[in-house]
């Protein structure tokens, strides 16, 4: 009987020890950092390279170049600058914790749903004070850029192109979109373009960019002037 109690206690101690060891390993496995390797790292490198943050090889090796690119992305997006791809940085990159493409706001798992949610975040950050038509117009500009050969050919690529949108620089891109922004993004993706093909917009009362101010305005919707 005494031996049985000792055996049970030993088993319990082993289980507790394994839990203490395995749990930190599992948690750490969700973080990509210097020295990490694999397809998840390759996915991060591909996104950062497409968006202009990374110029190295997409080789699946998290080296110093990848770490510098991650830090550059974190600084630009108002994230903690630690050079690691943890939960918050993964979310900002549009990735799940394991490095795969994350789809928010839908259980369908389709890339289109992920684009919709990201586009809605852009709309909410850039135009939440505008009319509904004005919000659709902002979303349409992003989609017009996707179609243009002068810009990246994906919604995420356009939105995260370095210097393209102020809300990416100040971190507002990470705000949760409301239902109006989601609906505006959906209407734009379904083909409504109040701008008739415009590729740019700005707020005349806030913009000091001489290049933008020199362009002929095609139309004005709310606070935003749109041009091609």
Short mmCIF file of C-alpha atoms in Angstrom, two decimals:
data_model
loop_
_atom_site.label_atom_id
_atom_site.label_comp_id
_atom_site.label_asym_id
_atom_site.label_seq_id
_atom_site.Cartn_x
_atom_site.Cartn_y
_atom_site.Cartn_z
CA UNK A 1 0.00 0.00 0.00
CA UNK A 2 2.85 2.36 0.93
CA UNK A 3 4.63 1.63 -2.37
CA UNK A 4 1.45 2.38 -4.28
CA UNK A 5 1.15 5.79 -2.62
CA UNK A 6 4.76 6.55 -3.43
CA UNK A 7 4.23 5.50 -7.04
CA UNK A 8 1.13 7.72 -7.35
CA UNK A 9 2.98 10.67 -5.85
CA UNK A 10 5.89 10.11 -8.23
CA UNK A 11 3.57 10.05 -11.26
CA UNK A 12 1.87 13.26 -10.10
CA UNK A 13 5.24 14.97 -9.65
CA UNK A 14 6.32 13.93 -13.15
CA UNK A 15 3.08 15.27 -14.65
CA UNK A 16 3.52 18.61 -12.89
CA UNK A 17 7.13 18.82 -14.06
CA UNK A 18 6.14 18.08 -17.65
CA UNK A 19 3.46 20.77 -17.53
CA UNK A 20 5.97 23.32 -16.28
CA UNK A 21 8.40 22.47 -19.07
CA UNK A 22 6.01 21.93 -21.98
CA UNK A 23 3.82 25.00 -21.42
CA UNK A 24 6.63 27.58 -21.87
CA UNK A 25 7.90 25.68 -24.92
CA UNK A 26 4.43 25.68 -26.48
CA UNK A 27 4.00 29.38 -25.75
CA UNK A 28 7.44 30.17 -27.18
CA UNK A 29 6.73 28.12 -30.31
CA UNK A 30 4.03 30.63 -31.24
CA UNK A 31 6.66 33.41 -31.38
CA UNK A 32 8.93 33.77 -34.39
CA UNK A 33 12.30 35.28 -33.50
CA UNK A 34 15.97 35.35 -34.40
CA UNK A 35 17.00 31.76 -35.15
CA UNK A 36 13.52 30.53 -36.08
CA UNK A 37 13.19 28.61 -39.34
CA UNK A 38 10.43 27.25 -41.51
CA UNK A 39 7.43 28.11 -43.64
CA UNK A 40 6.01 30.56 -41.09
CA UNK A 41 9.20 32.63 -41.31
CA UNK A 42 9.02 32.48 -45.09
CA UNK A 43 5.44 33.83 -44.95
CA UNK A 44 6.53 36.74 -42.76
CA UNK A 45 9.47 37.51 -45.05
CA UNK A 46 7.22 37.44 -48.13
CA UNK A 47 4.75 39.89 -46.61
CA UNK A 48 7.43 42.26 -45.37
CA UNK A 49 9.19 42.18 -48.73
CA UNK A 50 5.97 42.85 -50.65
CA UNK A 51 5.22 45.81 -48.43
CA UNK A 52 8.68 47.34 -48.71
CA UNK A 53 10.04 46.56 -45.25
CA UNK A 54 12.43 43.73 -46.20
CA UNK A 55 14.95 43.42 -49.03
CA UNK A 56 16.61 40.11 -48.21
CA UNK A 57 16.00 36.56 -49.42
CA UNK A 58 12.75 34.76 -48.69
CA UNK A 59 14.57 31.72 -47.33
CA UNK A 60 12.63 30.81 -44.21
CA UNK A 61 15.54 31.73 -41.92
CA UNK A 62 14.92 34.39 -39.27
CA UNK A 63 18.28 36.13 -39.39
CA UNK A 64 19.46 39.65 -38.62
CA UNK A 65 17.94 41.05 -41.83
CA UNK A 66 14.51 39.63 -41.01
CA UNK A 67 14.76 40.89 -37.44
CA UNK A 68 15.60 44.40 -38.67
CA UNK A 69 12.64 44.30 -41.07
CA UNK A 70 10.29 43.18 -38.29
CA UNK A 71 11.53 46.01 -36.08
CA UNK A 72 11.03 48.49 -38.93
CA UNK A 73 7.46 47.21 -39.37
CA UNK A 74 6.83 47.41 -35.62
CA UNK A 75 8.10 50.99 -35.39
CA UNK A 76 6.00 52.04 -38.36
CA UNK A 77 2.84 50.46 -36.94
CA UNK A 78 3.12 51.61 -33.33
CA UNK A 79 3.92 48.14 -31.98
CA UNK A 80 6.40 47.10 -29.31
CA UNK A 81 9.76 47.05 -31.08
CA UNK A 82 11.32 43.75 -30.01
CA UNK A 83 12.16 42.17 -33.37
CA UNK A 84 9.93 39.17 -32.66
CA UNK A 85 6.70 38.13 -34.35
CA UNK A 86 4.41 37.53 -31.39
CA UNK A 87 0.59 37.78 -31.17
CA UNK A 88 0.30 41.55 -31.75
CA UNK A 89 2.79 41.70 -34.61
CA UNK A 90 1.21 38.60 -36.17
CA UNK A 91 -2.18 40.30 -36.05
CA UNK A 92 -0.79 43.46 -37.66
CA UNK A 93 0.78 41.31 -40.40
CA UNK A 94 -2.52 39.53 -41.01
CA UNK A 95 -1.14 36.24 -39.69
CA UNK A 96 -2.30 33.74 -37.10
CA UNK A 97 0.02 32.87 -34.22
CA UNK A 98 1.54 29.99 -36.21
CA UNK A 99 2.47 32.23 -39.13
CA UNK A 100 -0.34 31.16 -41.45
CA UNK A 101 -2.66 33.66 -43.07
CA UNK A 102 -5.22 34.83 -40.55
CA UNK A 103 -8.81 35.50 -41.48
CA UNK A 104 -10.67 37.81 -39.15
CA UNK A 105 -14.37 38.53 -39.02
CA UNK A 106 -15.36 35.34 -40.77
CA UNK A 107 -15.32 31.61 -40.15
CA UNK A 108 -15.14 30.78 -43.83
CA UNK A 109 -11.34 30.81 -43.95
CA UNK A 110 -11.31 32.53 -47.35
CA UNK A 111 -8.65 35.08 -48.26
CA UNK A 112 -11.45 37.36 -49.47
CA UNK A 113 -12.81 37.58 -45.94
CA UNK A 114 -9.37 38.48 -44.64
CA UNK A 115 -9.10 41.24 -47.26
CA UNK A 116 -12.54 42.51 -46.28
CA UNK A 117 -11.61 42.83 -42.62
CA UNK A 118 -8.27 44.52 -43.36
CA UNK A 119 -9.96 46.91 -45.79
CA UNK A 120 -12.58 47.72 -43.14
CA UNK A 121 -9.81 48.51 -40.67
CA UNK A 122 -8.28 50.91 -43.19
CA UNK A 123 -11.66 52.55 -43.79
CA UNK A 124 -12.33 52.89 -40.08
CA UNK A 125 -8.91 54.39 -39.44
CA UNK A 126 -8.97 56.78 -42.40
CA UNK A 127 -12.63 57.76 -42.72
CA UNK A 128 -14.76 56.88 -39.69
CA UNK A 129 -15.95 60.49 -39.44
CA UNK A 130 -17.01 60.60 -43.09
CA UNK A 131 -20.37 59.86 -44.71
CA UNK A 132 -21.11 56.30 -45.75
CA UNK A 133 -20.39 57.18 -49.38
CA UNK A 134 -17.11 58.73 -48.29
CA UNK A 135 -16.13 55.54 -46.51
CA UNK A 136 -16.93 53.42 -49.56
CA UNK A 137 -14.86 55.84 -51.65
CA UNK A 138 -11.79 55.33 -49.46
CA UNK A 139 -12.17 51.56 -49.77
CA UNK A 140 -12.58 51.91 -53.54
CA UNK A 141 -9.28 53.79 -53.81
CA UNK A 142 -7.50 50.83 -52.23
CA UNK A 143 -9.14 48.41 -54.65
CA UNK A 144 -8.35 50.68 -57.62
CA UNK A 145 -4.70 50.57 -56.59
CA UNK A 146 -4.80 46.76 -56.45
CA UNK A 147 -5.95 46.79 -60.09
CA UNK A 148 -3.30 49.31 -61.15
CA UNK A 149 0.12 48.12 -62.31
CA UNK A 150 1.68 51.01 -60.40
CA UNK A 151 0.82 49.50 -57.01
CA UNK A 152 1.07 46.13 -55.23
CA UNK A 153 -1.45 43.59 -56.51
CA UNK A 154 -3.09 42.72 -53.20
CA UNK A 155 -5.20 44.55 -50.63
CA UNK A 156 -2.64 43.97 -47.89
CA UNK A 157 0.21 45.00 -50.18
CA UNK A 158 -1.49 48.29 -51.04
CA UNK A 159 -2.46 49.11 -47.46
CA UNK A 160 0.93 48.27 -45.99
CA UNK A 161 2.98 49.83 -48.78
CA UNK A 162 5.49 52.01 -47.00
CA UNK A 163 4.22 55.58 -46.56
CA UNK A 164 0.90 54.96 -48.33
CA UNK A 165 -1.57 55.58 -45.50
CA UNK A 166 -1.15 57.63 -42.34
CA UNK A 167 -3.19 55.22 -40.21
CA UNK A 168 -0.60 52.52 -40.84
CA UNK A 169 2.13 54.86 -39.62
CA UNK A 170 0.28 55.95 -36.46
CA UNK A 171 -1.17 52.53 -35.60
CA UNK A 172 -4.86 53.28 -36.17
CA UNK A 173 -4.92 50.43 -38.71
CA UNK A 174 -5.06 48.12 -35.68
CA UNK A 175 -8.33 49.56 -34.37
CA UNK A 176 -11.40 47.32 -34.48
CA UNK A 177 -13.67 48.43 -37.37
CA UNK A 178 -17.35 49.08 -36.73
CA UNK A 179 -20.24 47.64 -38.74
CA UNK A 180 -20.41 50.70 -41.01
CA UNK A 181 -16.77 50.33 -42.02
CA UNK A 182 -17.26 46.61 -42.65
CA UNK A 183 -20.33 47.29 -44.79
CA UNK A 184 -18.52 50.05 -46.73
CA UNK A 185 -15.60 47.73 -47.44
CA UNK A 186 -17.98 45.03 -48.59
CA UNK A 187 -19.86 47.39 -50.92
CA UNK A 188 -16.58 48.52 -52.45
CA UNK A 189 -15.46 44.91 -52.94
CA UNK A 190 -18.81 44.22 -54.58
CA UNK A 191 -18.08 46.89 -57.19
CA UNK A 192 -19.34 50.25 -55.91
CA UNK A 193 -16.78 52.94 -56.72
CA UNK A 194 -18.02 56.47 -55.95
CA UNK A 195 -14.65 57.83 -57.15
CA UNK A 196 -14.87 56.48 -60.72
CA UNK A 197 -11.40 55.01 -60.65
CA UNK A 198 -9.43 57.43 -58.47
CA UNK A 199 -6.13 56.25 -57.01
CA UNK A 200 -5.54 58.96 -54.43
CA UNK A 201 -7.36 61.09 -51.87
CA UNK A 202 -6.40 63.64 -49.25
CA UNK A 203 -7.91 66.07 -46.79
CA UNK A 204 -7.19 69.61 -48.10
CA UNK A 205 -7.35 71.08 -44.60
CA UNK A 206 -4.66 68.71 -43.30
CA UNK A 207 -2.42 67.86 -46.24
CA UNK A 208 0.77 69.80 -46.88
CA UNK A 209 2.00 67.48 -49.62
CA UNK A 210 2.70 69.79 -52.57
CA UNK A 211 2.50 66.96 -55.10
CA UNK A 212 -1.02 66.02 -54.02
CA UNK A 213 -2.16 69.63 -53.82
CA UNK A 214 -0.92 70.21 -57.38
CA UNK A 215 -3.13 67.47 -58.87
CA UNK A 216 -6.52 68.20 -60.49
CA UNK A 217 -9.30 67.13 -58.14
CA UNK A 218 -11.81 64.80 -59.80
CA UNK A 219 -14.41 65.04 -57.04
CA UNK A 220 -14.81 65.85 -53.37
CA UNK A 221 -16.72 63.65 -50.94
CA UNK A 222 -16.96 65.03 -47.43
CA UNK A 223 -13.51 66.04 -46.21
CA UNK A 224 -11.62 64.16 -48.91
CA UNK A 225 -10.55 65.29 -52.37
CA UNK A 226 -10.02 62.46 -54.86
CA UNK A 227 -7.80 62.38 -57.93
CA UNK A 228 -6.19 59.96 -60.38
#
